[in-house]
Coordinates of N, CA and C in Angstrom, one line a residue:
S1 N 6.4 15.0 -14.0 CA 5.1 14.6 -14.6 C 5.0 15.3 -16.0
F2 N 5.3 16.6 -16.1 CA 5.2 17.3 -17.4 C 6.1 16.7 -18.4
N3 N 7.4 16.5 -18.0 CA 8.3 15.9 -19.0 C 7.9 14.5 -19.4
S4 N 7.3 13.7 -18.5 CA 6.9 12.4 -18.8 C 5.7 12.5 -19.8
M5 N 4.8 13.4 -19.5 CA 3.7 13.6 -20.4 C 4.1 14.0 -21.8
C6 N 5.1 14.9 -21.9 CA 5.6 15.3 -23.2 C 6.3 14.1 -24.0
K7 N 7.0 13.3 -23.2 CA 7.6 12.1 -23.9 C 6.5 11.2 -24.4
A8 N 5.5 11.0 -23.6 CA 4.4 10.1 -24.0 C 3.7 10.7 -25.3
I9 N 3.5 12.0 -25.3 CA 2.9 12.6 -26.5 C 3.8 12.4 -27.7
K10 N 5.1 12.6 -27.6 CA 6.1 12.4 -28.7 C 6.1 11.0 -29.1
D11 N 5.9 10.0 -28.2 CA 5.9 8.6 -28.5 C 4.6 8.1 -29.0
E12 N 3.6 9.0 -29.1 CA 2.2 8.7 -29.5 C 1.6 7.7 -28.6
N13 N 1.9 7.8 -27.3 CA 1.3 6.9 -26.3 C 0.2 7.6 -25.5
S14 N -1.0 7.5 -26.0 CA -2.1 8.3 -25.4 C -2.4 7.8 -24.0
E15 N -2.2 6.5 -23.7 CA -2.5 6.0 -22.3 C -1.6 6.7 -21.3
D16 N -0.3 6.7 -21.6 CA 0.7 7.3 -20.7 C 0.5 8.8 -20.6
A17 N 0.2 9.4 -21.8 CA 0.0 10.9 -21.8 C -1.2 11.2 -20.9
Y18 N -2.3 10.4 -20.9 CA -3.4 10.7 -20.1 C -3.0 10.5 -18.6
F19 N -2.3 9.4 -18.3 CA -1.9 9.2 -16.9 C -1.1 10.4 -16.3
Y20 N -0.1 10.8 -17.1 CA 0.8 11.9 -16.6 C 0.1 13.2 -16.7
G21 N -0.8 13.4 -17.7 CA -1.6 14.6 -17.8 C -2.6 14.8 -16.7
H22 N -3.1 13.7 -16.3 CA -4.1 13.7 -15.1 C -3.4 14.1 -13.9
T23 N -2.2 13.6 -13.7 CA -1.4 13.9 -12.5 C -1.1 15.4 -12.5
L24 N -0.7 15.9 -13.7 CA -0.3 17.3 -13.9 C -1.5 18.2 -13.6
K25 N -2.7 17.8 -14.1 CA -3.9 18.5 -13.9 C -4.2 18.7 -12.4
G26 N -4.0 17.7 -11.6 CA -4.2 17.7 -10.2 C -3.2 18.7 -9.5
V27 N -2.0 18.7 -10.0 CA -0.9 19.6 -9.4 C -1.3 21.0 -9.7
I28 N -1.7 21.3 -11.0 CA -2.1 22.6 -11.4 C -3.2 23.1 -10.6
M29 N -4.2 22.3 -10.4 CA -5.4 22.7 -9.6 C -5.1 22.9 -8.2
N30 N -4.2 22.1 -7.6 CA -3.9 22.2 -6.2 C -3.1 23.4 -5.8
I31 N -2.3 23.9 -6.8 CA -1.5 25.1 -6.5 C -2.1 26.4 -7.1
G32 N -3.3 26.2 -7.7 CA -4.0 27.4 -8.1 C -3.5 28.1 -9.3
L33 N -3.0 27.4 -10.3 CA -2.5 28.1 -11.5 C -3.6 28.1 -12.5
D34 N -4.5 29.0 -12.3 CA -5.7 29.1 -13.2 C -5.4 29.4 -14.6
G35 N -4.4 30.2 -14.9 CA -4.0 30.5 -16.3 C -3.5 29.2 -17.0
A36 N -2.7 28.4 -16.4 CA -2.2 27.2 -16.9 C -3.3 26.2 -17.1
L37 N -4.2 26.2 -16.2 CA -5.4 25.2 -16.2 C -6.3 25.6 -17.4
K38 N -6.5 26.9 -17.6 CA -7.3 27.3 -18.7 C -6.9 26.8 -20.1
D39 N -5.5 26.8 -20.3 CA -5.0 26.3 -21.5 C -4.9 24.8 -21.6
F40 N -4.7 24.2 -20.4 CA -4.5 22.7 -20.3 C -5.8 21.9 -20.5
L41 N -6.8 22.3 -19.8 CA -8.1 21.5 -19.7 C -8.7 21.1 -21.1
P42 N -8.9 22.1 -22.0 CA -9.5 21.8 -23.3 C -8.6 20.8 -24.1
A43 N -7.3 20.9 -23.9 CA -6.4 20.0 -24.7 C -6.3 18.7 -24.0
F44 N -6.5 18.6 -22.7 CA -6.4 17.4 -22.0 C -7.6 16.4 -22.1
E45 N -8.8 17.0 -22.1 CA -10.0 16.1 -22.1 C -10.1 15.1 -23.3
P46 N -9.6 15.5 -24.5 CA -9.7 14.5 -25.6 C -8.8 13.3 -25.4
L47 N -7.9 13.4 -24.5 CA -7.0 12.2 -24.1 C -7.8 11.0 -23.6
R48 N -9.0 11.3 -23.0 CA -9.8 10.3 -22.4 C -10.2 9.3 -23.5
E49 N -10.3 9.8 -24.8 CA -10.6 8.9 -25.9 C -9.4 8.6 -26.7
G50 N -8.2 8.9 -26.2 CA -7.0 8.5 -27.0 C -6.6 9.5 -28.0
N51 N -7.2 10.7 -28.1 CA -6.9 11.7 -29.1 C -5.8 12.6 -28.6
L52 N -4.6 12.5 -29.2 CA -3.4 13.3 -28.8 C -3.4 14.6 -29.5
S53 N -4.1 14.8 -30.6 CA -3.9 16.0 -31.4 C -4.1 17.3 -30.7
P54 N -5.2 17.5 -29.9 CA -5.3 18.8 -29.3 C -4.2 19.1 -28.3
L55 N -3.7 18.1 -27.6 CA -2.6 18.3 -26.7 C -1.3 18.6 -27.4
K56 N -1.1 17.9 -28.5 CA 0.1 18.2 -29.3 C 0.1 19.7 -29.8
D57 N -1.1 20.1 -30.2 CA -1.2 21.5 -30.7 C -1.0 22.5 -29.7
K58 N -1.3 22.2 -28.4 CA -1.2 23.2 -27.3 C 0.2 23.0 -26.6
L59 N 0.9 22.1 -27.0 CA 2.2 21.8 -26.2 C 3.1 23.0 -26.1
P60 N 3.3 23.8 -27.2 CA 4.2 24.9 -27.1 C 3.7 26.0 -26.0
I61 N 2.4 26.2 -26.0 CA 1.8 27.1 -25.0 C 1.9 26.5 -23.6
L62 N 1.7 25.2 -23.5 CA 1.8 24.6 -22.1 C 3.2 24.6 -21.7
L63 N 4.2 24.4 -22.6 CA 5.6 24.4 -22.2 C 6.0 25.8 -21.7
K64 N 5.5 26.8 -22.4 CA 5.8 28.2 -22.1 C 5.2 28.5 -20.7
N65 N 4.0 28.1 -20.4 CA 3.4 28.3 -19.1 C 4.1 27.6 -18.0
M66 N 4.5 26.4 -18.3 CA 5.2 25.6 -17.2 C 6.6 26.1 -16.9
T67 N 7.3 26.6 -18.0 CA 8.7 27.1 -17.7 C 8.6 28.5 -17.1
A68 N 7.4 29.2 -17.1 CA 7.3 30.5 -16.5 C 7.1 30.3 -15.0
L69 N 6.9 29.1 -14.5 CA 6.7 28.9 -13.1 C 8.0 29.0 -12.4

């Protein structure tokens, strides 16, 4: 789901980025990764309106958090 979200962001596809991001948000919440959620939520919410910029800006931090798992 994370890789699919990254691809959607790179492809400028906000609809797919939102879909995969929403799935990822659920996974993060269900397994209790509060640190990752803290970084992810503020960047994810603008996707509801099709705005990819905040998530693009946070992508390096999110990638670091995800690879640390």
